[in-house]
Amino acid sequence: MKKFITFNIIALTLLCGMPTFGQQIPQFTQYMFNTISINPAYAGSRETLSLVGLHRSQWIGLDGGPSTQTFSIHSPMKNEKVGLGLSFINDQLGFENFSYIYGDFSYTIQVGEKTKLAFGLKAGFTSYSIDQELRDAEPNDPAIYGIENRWSPNIGAGAYLHANRWYFGLSTPRILTSKFSGSEDYEALEKVGYYVTGGIVVDVNKTVKFKPSFLVKVTNGAPLSYDLTGNFLFNDKLWLGAAYRFNESTGAFGAIADFQVSKQFRIGYAYEHPDSDIRPYTGGTHEILLMFEVFKSKRVKSPRYF
């Protein structure tokens, strides 16, 4: 029980400060390589079968700190205007667990010589559960009393405008608000969120490219959240960069390294350190990303920037 008590006192007190807890889709330092988790219009945009796995251990050293795993697969269909995808997220937050399994559909139209616009729909289920060990030990705890384990359906939508060297996206991956508890003192909610993303690649010289990108998240009842990232690409193989996430009350610094092992395989690592009141209690956040792609068409160029 120690990990639950520690996490509740420190994390929920410092970060929430209110009896209503609004669950949001986990954010990642390497969000630019995991776009399908927030925007269904991204499905098929890499013009090949793409598989991405990511593990994030947040706030190392704090017992009960968040742990997140994601897996996604997406690809264009025979009709290349259509893309399909499937994504899974498992998010363990102290004594709470959220699991998301969603299917993605996109339709792309050519709006310029090198520019495409995709529209996407997302549909699936969110699972919410409370750790059984805590239920057995504290069945009358007001923080969990009345909260049921359940699956809730939801839908999302998005748009994705892109060319080979830039992109801009708008999405709302969860349109419906789901309530998971019946307690008046505590509410666990899946809130509606809106995402704005963008990025561009520019040449520094013949062997170095620079890619700035951003993500802005708007969530009902929560402050605006901003992710700003700058990556350098060396010899079309190695990405090195820095990131900063902030809102009106918290922030985090990050460092990113991604290596294109082969045309098919990429591995990435990110480290993030909080710039907030929780800083003394944690050694930071670690994130590992693996990407594997199956190239069947010679027209697909490597590397893919987005």
mmCIF file of C-alpha atoms in Angstrom:
data_model
loop_
_atom_site.group_PDB
_atom_site.id
_atom_site.type_symbol
_atom_site.label_atom_id
_atom_site.label_comp_id
_atom_site.label_asym_id
_atom_site.label_seq_id
_atom_site.Cartn_x
_atom_site.Cartn_y
_atom_site.Cartn_z
ATOM 1 C CA MET A 1 0.000 0.000 0.000
ATOM 2 C CA LYS A 2 2.982 2.315 0.430
ATOM 3 C CA LYS A 3 3.226 3.106 -3.283
ATOM 4 C CA PHE A 4 -0.426 4.101 -3.480
ATOM 5 C CA ILE A 5 -0.195 6.360 -0.428
ATOM 6 C CA THR A 6 3.020 7.990 -1.643
ATOM 7 C CA PHE A 7 1.688 8.617 -5.118
ATOM 8 C CA ASN A 8 -1.669 9.919 -3.925
ATOM 9 C CA ILE A 9 -0.202 12.381 -1.444
ATOM 10 C CA ILE A 10 2.491 13.788 -3.716
ATOM 11 C CA ALA A 11 1.179 13.479 -7.264
ATOM 12 C CA LEU A 12 -2.532 14.028 -6.833
ATOM 13 C CA THR A 13 -2.118 16.818 -4.268
ATOM 14 C CA LEU A 14 0.511 18.722 -6.235
ATOM 15 C CA LEU A 15 -0.844 18.168 -9.711
ATOM 16 C CA CYS A 16 -4.584 18.073 -9.275
ATOM 17 C CA GLY A 17 -5.456 20.071 -6.162
ATOM 18 C CA MET A 18 -9.163 19.361 -6.663
ATOM 19 C CA PRO A 19 -11.658 16.518 -6.100
ATOM 20 C CA THR A 20 -12.323 16.041 -9.831
ATOM 21 C CA PHE A 21 -9.740 14.100 -11.796
ATOM 22 C CA GLY A 22 -9.825 14.560 -15.571
ATOM 23 C CA GLN A 23 -8.059 11.732 -17.369
ATOM 24 C CA GLN A 24 -6.335 12.790 -20.575
ATOM 25 C CA ILE A 25 -4.615 10.779 -23.295
ATOM 26 C CA PRO A 26 -0.971 10.401 -22.228
ATOM 27 C CA GLN A 27 1.467 12.808 -23.838
ATOM 28 C CA PHE A 28 4.868 11.707 -25.079
ATOM 29 C CA THR A 29 8.172 13.477 -25.607
ATOM 30 C CA GLN A 30 8.419 11.710 -28.990
ATOM 31 C CA TYR A 31 4.878 12.697 -29.985
ATOM 32 C CA MET A 32 5.974 13.508 -33.566
ATOM 33 C CA PHE A 33 6.677 9.801 -34.198
ATOM 34 C CA ASN A 34 3.468 8.587 -32.510
ATOM 35 C CA THR A 35 0.936 10.904 -34.140
ATOM 36 C CA ILE A 36 -1.718 8.262 -34.768
ATOM 37 C CA SER A 37 -2.432 8.047 -31.031
ATOM 38 C CA ILE A 38 -4.040 11.515 -31.213
ATOM 39 C CA ASN A 39 -4.969 12.007 -34.899
ATOM 40 C CA PRO A 40 -6.753 9.321 -36.978
ATOM 41 C CA ALA A 41 -6.086 11.269 -40.198
ATOM 42 C CA TYR A 42 -2.433 10.216 -39.865
ATOM 43 C CA ALA A 43 -3.332 6.596 -40.732
ATOM 44 C CA GLY A 44 -1.567 5.538 -43.927
ATOM 45 C CA SER A 45 0.316 8.835 -44.331
ATOM 46 C CA ARG A 46 3.730 7.146 -44.227
ATOM 47 C CA GLU A 47 2.742 5.311 -47.432
ATOM 48 C CA THR A 48 3.735 1.913 -46.036
ATOM 49 C CA LEU A 49 2.864 -0.547 -43.270
ATOM 50 C CA SER A 50 4.118 1.104 -40.080
ATOM 51 C CA LEU A 51 4.331 -0.432 -36.588
ATOM 52 C CA VAL A 52 5.259 1.679 -33.565
ATOM 53 C CA GLY A 53 5.776 0.582 -29.966
ATOM 54 C CA LEU A 54 6.547 2.945 -27.098
ATOM 55 C CA HIS A 55 7.204 2.550 -23.377
ATOM 56 C CA ARG A 56 7.203 5.514 -21.001
ATOM 57 C CA SER A 57 8.193 5.344 -17.316
ATOM 58 C CA GLN A 58 7.262 8.673 -15.767
ATOM 59 C CA TRP A 59 8.645 10.173 -12.568
ATOM 60 C CA ILE A 60 11.237 7.479 -11.812
ATOM 61 C CA GLY A 61 11.821 7.133 -8.069
ATOM 62 C CA LEU A 62 8.250 7.980 -7.137
ATOM 63 C CA ASP A 63 6.430 4.789 -6.164
ATOM 64 C CA GLY A 64 3.236 4.428 -8.161
ATOM 65 C CA GLY A 65 4.329 6.926 -10.820
ATOM 66 C CA PRO A 66 2.670 6.667 -14.252
ATOM 67 C CA SER A 67 3.741 3.906 -16.634
ATOM 68 C CA THR A 68 2.498 3.879 -20.221
ATOM 69 C CA GLN A 69 2.805 1.446 -23.116
ATOM 70 C CA THR A 70 1.508 2.020 -26.630
ATOM 71 C CA PHE A 71 1.351 -0.016 -29.820
ATOM 72 C CA SER A 72 -0.006 1.110 -33.169
ATOM 73 C CA ILE A 73 -0.170 -0.264 -36.679
ATOM 74 C CA HIS A 74 -1.392 1.586 -39.758
ATOM 75 C CA SER A 75 -1.086 1.385 -43.520
ATOM 76 C CA PRO A 76 -2.537 2.710 -46.775
ATOM 77 C CA MET A 77 -4.906 0.354 -48.557
ATOM 78 C CA LYS A 78 -4.937 -0.760 -52.207
ATOM 79 C CA ASN A 79 -6.855 2.405 -52.871
ATOM 80 C CA GLU A 80 -4.076 4.671 -51.613
ATOM 81 C CA LYS A 81 -6.512 7.401 -50.658
ATOM 82 C CA VAL A 82 -7.726 5.180 -47.805
ATOM 83 C CA GLY A 83 -5.694 4.437 -44.678
ATOM 84 C CA LEU A 84 -6.538 2.098 -41.804
ATOM 85 C CA GLY A 85 -4.978 1.784 -38.368
ATOM 86 C CA LEU A 86 -5.300 0.235 -34.938
ATOM 87 C CA SER A 87 -3.851 1.649 -31.726
ATOM 88 C CA PHE A 88 -3.621 0.428 -28.143
ATOM 89 C CA ILE A 89 -2.574 2.433 -25.071
ATOM 90 C CA ASN A 90 -2.149 1.092 -21.536
ATOM 91 C CA ASP A 91 -1.778 3.846 -18.935
ATOM 92 C CA GLN A 92 -1.144 2.927 -15.285
ATOM 93 C CA LEU A 93 -1.545 5.940 -12.973
ATOM 94 C CA GLY A 94 -1.066 4.982 -9.338
ATOM 95 C CA PHE A 95 -4.035 2.790 -8.392
ATOM 96 C CA GLU A 96 -5.899 3.614 -11.642
ATOM 97 C CA ASN A 97 -5.526 1.953 -15.024
ATOM 98 C CA PHE A 98 -6.785 3.251 -18.356
ATOM 99 C CA SER A 99 -6.623 1.114 -21.495
ATOM 100 C CA TYR A 100 -7.547 2.443 -24.923
ATOM 101 C CA ILE A 101 -8.155 0.355 -28.022
ATOM 102 C CA TYR A 102 -9.204 2.294 -31.110
ATOM 103 C CA GLY A 103 -9.491 1.776 -34.835
ATOM 104 C CA ASP A 104 -8.589 4.546 -37.291
ATOM 105 C CA PHE A 105 -9.821 5.419 -40.777
ATOM 106 C CA SER A 106 -8.461 8.152 -43.060
ATOM 107 C CA TYR A 107 -9.262 9.461 -46.517
ATOM 108 C CA THR A 108 -6.682 11.563 -48.376
ATOM 109 C CA ILE A 109 -7.136 14.015 -51.216
ATOM 110 C CA GLN A 110 -4.461 15.723 -53.314
ATOM 111 C CA VAL A 111 -4.758 19.494 -52.825
ATOM 112 C CA GLY A 112 -1.501 20.532 -54.492
ATOM 113 C CA GLU A 113 1.355 19.149 -56.551
ATOM 114 C CA LYS A 114 3.120 17.931 -53.395
ATOM 115 C CA THR A 115 0.473 18.576 -50.753
ATOM 116 C CA LYS A 116 -2.143 16.201 -49.368
ATOM 117 C CA LEU A 117 -5.070 16.688 -47.003
ATOM 118 C CA ALA A 118 -6.384 13.740 -44.995
ATOM 119 C CA PHE A 119 -9.558 13.472 -42.924
ATOM 120 C CA GLY A 120 -9.828 10.806 -40.243
ATOM 121 C CA LEU A 121 -12.248 9.090 -37.877
ATOM 122 C CA LYS A 122 -11.409 7.126 -34.739
ATOM 123 C CA ALA A 123 -13.682 4.761 -32.821
ATOM 124 C CA GLY A 124 -13.188 2.295 -30.011
ATOM 125 C CA PHE A 125 -13.325 1.769 -26.259
ATOM 126 C CA THR A 126 -11.669 3.072 -23.102
ATOM 127 C CA SER A 127 -11.302 0.677 -20.185
ATOM 128 C CA TYR A 128 -11.082 2.012 -16.631
ATOM 129 C CA SER A 129 -10.185 -0.070 -13.583
ATOM 130 C CA ILE A 130 -9.010 0.308 -9.985
ATOM 131 C CA ASP A 131 -6.180 -1.846 -8.628
ATOM 132 C CA GLN A 132 -7.781 -4.885 -6.969
ATOM 133 C CA GLU A 133 -5.199 -4.893 -4.170
ATOM 134 C CA LEU A 134 -6.358 -1.430 -3.136
ATOM 135 C CA ARG A 135 -10.026 -2.382 -3.396
ATOM 136 C CA ASP A 136 -9.470 -5.347 -1.082
ATOM 137 C CA ALA A 137 -7.420 -3.355 1.435
ATOM 138 C CA GLU A 138 -9.518 -0.163 1.459
ATOM 139 C CA PRO A 139 -13.054 -1.036 0.280
ATOM 140 C CA ASN A 140 -14.596 2.070 1.908
ATOM 141 C CA ASP A 141 -11.928 4.564 0.873
ATOM 142 C CA PRO A 142 -13.846 7.659 -0.357
ATOM 143 C CA ALA A 143 -11.268 8.120 -3.124
ATOM 144 C CA ILE A 144 -12.423 4.900 -4.816
ATOM 145 C CA TYR A 145 -15.830 4.153 -3.299
ATOM 146 C CA GLY A 146 -18.517 3.982 -5.973
ATOM 147 C CA ILE A 147 -16.062 3.793 -8.866
ATOM 148 C CA GLU A 148 -16.698 0.845 -11.166
ATOM 149 C CA ASN A 149 -14.432 -0.967 -13.588
ATOM 150 C CA ARG A 150 -15.937 -0.437 -17.015
ATOM 151 C CA TRP A 151 -15.515 -0.148 -20.784
ATOM 152 C CA SER A 152 -16.821 3.044 -22.383
ATOM 153 C CA PRO A 153 -17.202 3.651 -26.148
ATOM 154 C CA ASN A 154 -15.864 6.825 -27.704
ATOM 155 C CA ILE A 155 -15.136 8.423 -31.072
ATOM 156 C CA GLY A 156 -12.675 10.959 -32.440
ATOM 157 C CA ALA A 157 -11.869 12.916 -35.598
ATOM 158 C CA GLY A 158 -8.964 14.733 -37.189
ATOM 159 C CA ALA A 159 -7.474 16.436 -40.226
ATOM 160 C CA TYR A 160 -3.875 16.245 -41.435
ATOM 161 C CA LEU A 161 -2.374 18.564 -44.085
ATOM 162 C CA HIS A 162 1.105 17.535 -45.160
ATOM 163 C CA ALA A 163 3.864 17.496 -47.745
ATOM 164 C CA ASN A 164 7.258 15.785 -47.668
ATOM 165 C CA ARG A 165 8.837 18.510 -45.511
ATOM 166 C CA TRP A 166 6.033 19.965 -43.405
ATOM 167 C CA TYR A 167 2.745 19.052 -41.735
ATOM 168 C CA PHE A 168 -0.128 20.586 -39.802
ATOM 169 C CA GLY A 169 -2.785 18.654 -37.903
ATOM 170 C CA LEU A 170 -6.019 19.295 -35.997
ATOM 171 C CA SER A 171 -7.735 16.565 -34.004
ATOM 172 C CA THR A 172 -9.999 15.635 -31.129
ATOM 173 C CA PRO A 173 -9.324 11.960 -30.341
ATOM 174 C CA ARG A 174 -12.097 11.716 -27.730
ATOM 175 C CA ILE A 175 -15.322 13.570 -28.498
ATOM 176 C CA LEU A 176 -17.476 12.089 -25.718
ATOM 177 C CA THR A 177 -17.043 12.758 -21.990
ATOM 178 C CA SER A 178 -17.148 9.555 -19.935
ATOM 179 C CA LYS A 179 -17.768 9.504 -16.185
ATOM 180 C CA PHE A 180 -16.305 6.556 -14.297
ATOM 181 C CA SER A 181 -17.435 7.183 -10.696
ATOM 182 C CA GLY A 182 -20.699 7.702 -8.898
ATOM 183 C CA SER A 183 -19.172 9.521 -5.952
ATOM 184 C CA GLU A 184 -20.018 13.187 -5.335
ATOM 185 C CA ASP A 185 -16.660 13.745 -3.638
ATOM 186 C CA TYR A 186 -14.540 12.315 -6.436
ATOM 187 C CA GLU A 187 -15.063 12.078 -10.160
ATOM 188 C CA ALA A 188 -12.900 10.216 -12.650
ATOM 189 C CA LEU A 189 -13.583 11.653 -16.088
ATOM 190 C CA GLU A 190 -12.405 11.085 -19.635
ATOM 191 C CA LYS A 191 -12.435 14.653 -20.888
ATOM 192 C CA VAL A 192 -12.646 16.062 -24.387
ATOM 193 C CA GLY A 193 -9.282 17.242 -25.716
ATOM 194 C CA TYR A 194 -8.243 19.155 -28.820
ATOM 195 C CA TYR A 195 -4.785 18.904 -30.400
ATOM 196 C CA VAL A 196 -2.942 21.178 -32.816
ATOM 197 C CA THR A 197 0.319 19.827 -34.248
ATOM 198 C CA GLY A 198 2.821 21.040 -36.803
ATOM 199 C CA GLY A 199 6.396 20.754 -37.996
ATOM 200 C CA ILE A 200 8.812 21.535 -40.812
ATOM 201 C CA VAL A 201 12.200 20.304 -42.049
ATOM 202 C CA VAL A 202 14.820 22.749 -43.341
ATOM 203 C CA ASP A 203 18.333 22.124 -44.661
ATOM 204 C CA VAL A 204 21.213 23.446 -42.581
ATOM 205 C CA ASN A 205 23.798 22.074 -45.022
ATOM 206 C CA LYS A 206 24.267 18.966 -47.179
ATOM 207 C CA THR A 207 24.425 16.574 -44.217
ATOM 208 C CA VAL A 208 22.381 18.325 -41.507
ATOM 209 C CA LYS A 209 18.674 19.135 -41.362
ATOM 210 C CA PHE A 210 16.684 20.909 -38.655
ATOM 211 C CA LYS A 211 13.136 19.959 -37.711
ATOM 212 C CA PRO A 212 11.194 22.178 -35.284
ATOM 213 C CA SER A 213 7.764 20.905 -34.268
ATOM 214 C CA PHE A 214 5.003 21.750 -31.810
ATOM 215 C CA LEU A 215 1.942 20.300 -30.118
ATOM 216 C CA VAL A 216 -0.745 22.363 -28.404
ATOM 217 C CA LYS A 217 -3.343 20.588 -26.296
ATOM 218 C CA VAL A 218 -6.624 22.136 -25.177
ATOM 219 C CA THR A 219 -8.617 20.136 -22.612
ATOM 220 C CA ASN A 220 -11.947 21.173 -21.125
ATOM 221 C CA GLY A 221 -11.343 22.307 -17.546
ATOM 222 C CA ALA A 222 -7.530 22.222 -17.805
ATOM 223 C CA PRO A 223 -4.884 24.806 -18.729
ATOM 224 C CA LEU A 224 -3.433 24.970 -22.247
ATOM 225 C CA SER A 225 -0.448 22.651 -22.695
ATOM 226 C CA TYR A 226 2.400 23.332 -25.135
ATOM 227 C CA ASP A 227 5.143 21.039 -26.468
ATOM 228 C CA LEU A 228 8.015 22.691 -28.338
ATOM 229 C CA THR A 229 10.667 20.470 -29.917
ATOM 230 C CA GLY A 230 13.755 21.008 -32.055
ATOM 231 C CA ASN A 231 15.576 18.077 -33.693
ATOM 232 C CA PHE A 232 18.691 17.958 -35.875
ATOM 233 C CA LEU A 233 19.035 15.148 -38.430
ATOM 234 C CA PHE A 234 22.586 14.072 -39.282
ATOM 235 C CA ASN A 235 23.267 12.166 -42.530
ATOM 236 C CA ASP A 236 19.626 11.032 -42.660
ATOM 237 C CA LYS A 237 20.404 8.601 -39.817
ATOM 238 C CA LEU A 238 20.610 10.252 -36.412
ATOM 239 C CA TRP A 239 18.098 12.610 -34.786
ATOM 240 C CA LEU A 240 19.287 14.653 -31.785
ATOM 241 C CA GLY A 241 17.089 17.251 -30.166
ATOM 242 C CA ALA A 242 15.576 18.974 -27.149
ATOM 243 C CA ALA A 243 12.017 19.561 -25.992
ATOM 244 C CA TYR A 244 10.085 21.628 -23.488
ATOM 245 C CA ARG A 245 6.506 21.069 -22.319
ATOM 246 C CA PHE A 246 4.714 23.695 -20.251
ATOM 247 C CA ASN A 247 1.398 25.063 -19.067
ATOM 248 C CA GLU A 248 0.491 27.700 -16.507
ATOM 249 C CA SER A 249 1.515 25.546 -13.525
ATOM 250 C CA THR A 250 4.029 22.885 -14.654
ATOM 251 C CA GLY A 251 6.788 22.260 -17.155
ATOM 252 C CA ALA A 252 9.337 19.647 -18.247
ATOM 253 C CA PHE A 253 12.642 19.690 -20.137
ATOM 254 C CA GLY A 254 13.441 16.831 -22.515
ATOM 255 C CA ALA A 255 16.244 15.413 -24.657
ATOM 256 C CA ILE A 256 15.691 13.125 -27.661
ATOM 257 C CA ALA A 257 17.912 10.739 -29.632
ATOM 258 C CA ASP A 258 16.570 8.628 -32.519
ATOM 259 C CA PHE A 259 18.629 6.371 -34.767
ATOM 260 C CA GLN A 260 17.562 5.006 -38.148
ATOM 261 C CA VAL A 261 19.198 1.573 -37.877
ATOM 262 C CA SER A 262 18.002 0.592 -41.349
ATOM 263 C CA LYS A 263 15.372 1.701 -43.820
ATOM 264 C CA GLN A 264 12.892 -0.519 -41.959
ATOM 265 C CA PHE A 265 13.909 -0.097 -38.313
ATOM 266 C CA ARG A 266 14.244 2.907 -36.007
ATOM 267 C CA ILE A 267 14.944 3.117 -32.277
ATOM 268 C CA GLY A 268 14.447 6.214 -30.158
ATOM 269 C CA TYR A 269 15.075 7.337 -26.593
ATOM 270 C CA ALA A 270 13.887 10.421 -24.714
ATOM 271 C CA TYR A 271 14.586 11.724 -21.230
ATOM 272 C CA GLU A 272 12.374 14.275 -19.530
ATOM 273 C CA HIS A 273 12.838 16.116 -16.243
ATOM 274 C CA PRO A 274 9.997 18.034 -14.571
ATOM 275 C CA ASP A 275 10.204 21.759 -13.929
ATOM 276 C CA SER A 276 7.545 21.842 -11.211
ATOM 277 C CA ASP A 277 6.832 21.147 -7.532
ATOM 278 C CA ILE A 278 7.213 17.410 -8.093
ATOM 279 C CA ARG A 279 10.875 17.852 -9.097
ATOM 280 C CA PRO A 280 12.437 16.921 -5.687
ATOM 281 C CA TYR A 281 10.631 13.570 -5.644
ATOM 282 C CA THR A 282 11.706 12.100 -8.983
ATOM 283 C CA GLY A 283 14.726 11.369 -11.148
ATOM 284 C CA GLY A 284 12.829 12.123 -14.338
ATOM 285 C CA THR A 285 11.036 10.238 -17.098
ATOM 286 C CA HIS A 286 12.385 7.687 -19.595
ATOM 287 C CA GLU A 287 10.812 6.874 -22.937
ATOM 288 C CA ILE A 288 11.798 4.225 -25.500
ATOM 289 C CA LEU A 289 10.354 4.031 -29.019
ATOM 290 C CA LEU A 290 10.662 1.278 -31.624
ATOM 291 C CA MET A 291 9.439 1.649 -35.202
ATOM 292 C CA PHE A 292 9.358 -1.017 -37.892
ATOM 293 C CA GLU A 293 8.124 -0.455 -41.430
ATOM 294 C CA VAL A 294 7.541 -2.813 -44.356
ATOM 295 C CA PHE A 295 8.461 -1.205 -47.673
ATOM 296 C CA LYS A 296 6.813 -2.796 -50.700
ATOM 297 C CA SER A 297 6.944 0.196 -53.053
ATOM 298 C CA LYS A 298 10.111 1.681 -54.516
ATOM 299 C CA ARG A 299 8.474 5.104 -54.639
ATOM 300 C CA VAL A 300 8.584 5.391 -50.839
ATOM 301 C CA LYS A 301 11.627 7.430 -49.899
ATOM 302 C CA SER A 302 13.744 7.063 -46.777
ATOM 303 C CA PRO A 303 13.948 8.662 -44.311
ATOM 304 C CA ARG A 304 10.387 9.712 -43.618
ATOM 305 C CA TYR A 305 10.410 12.977 -41.651
ATOM 306 C CA PHE A 306 6.892 12.696 -40.186
#
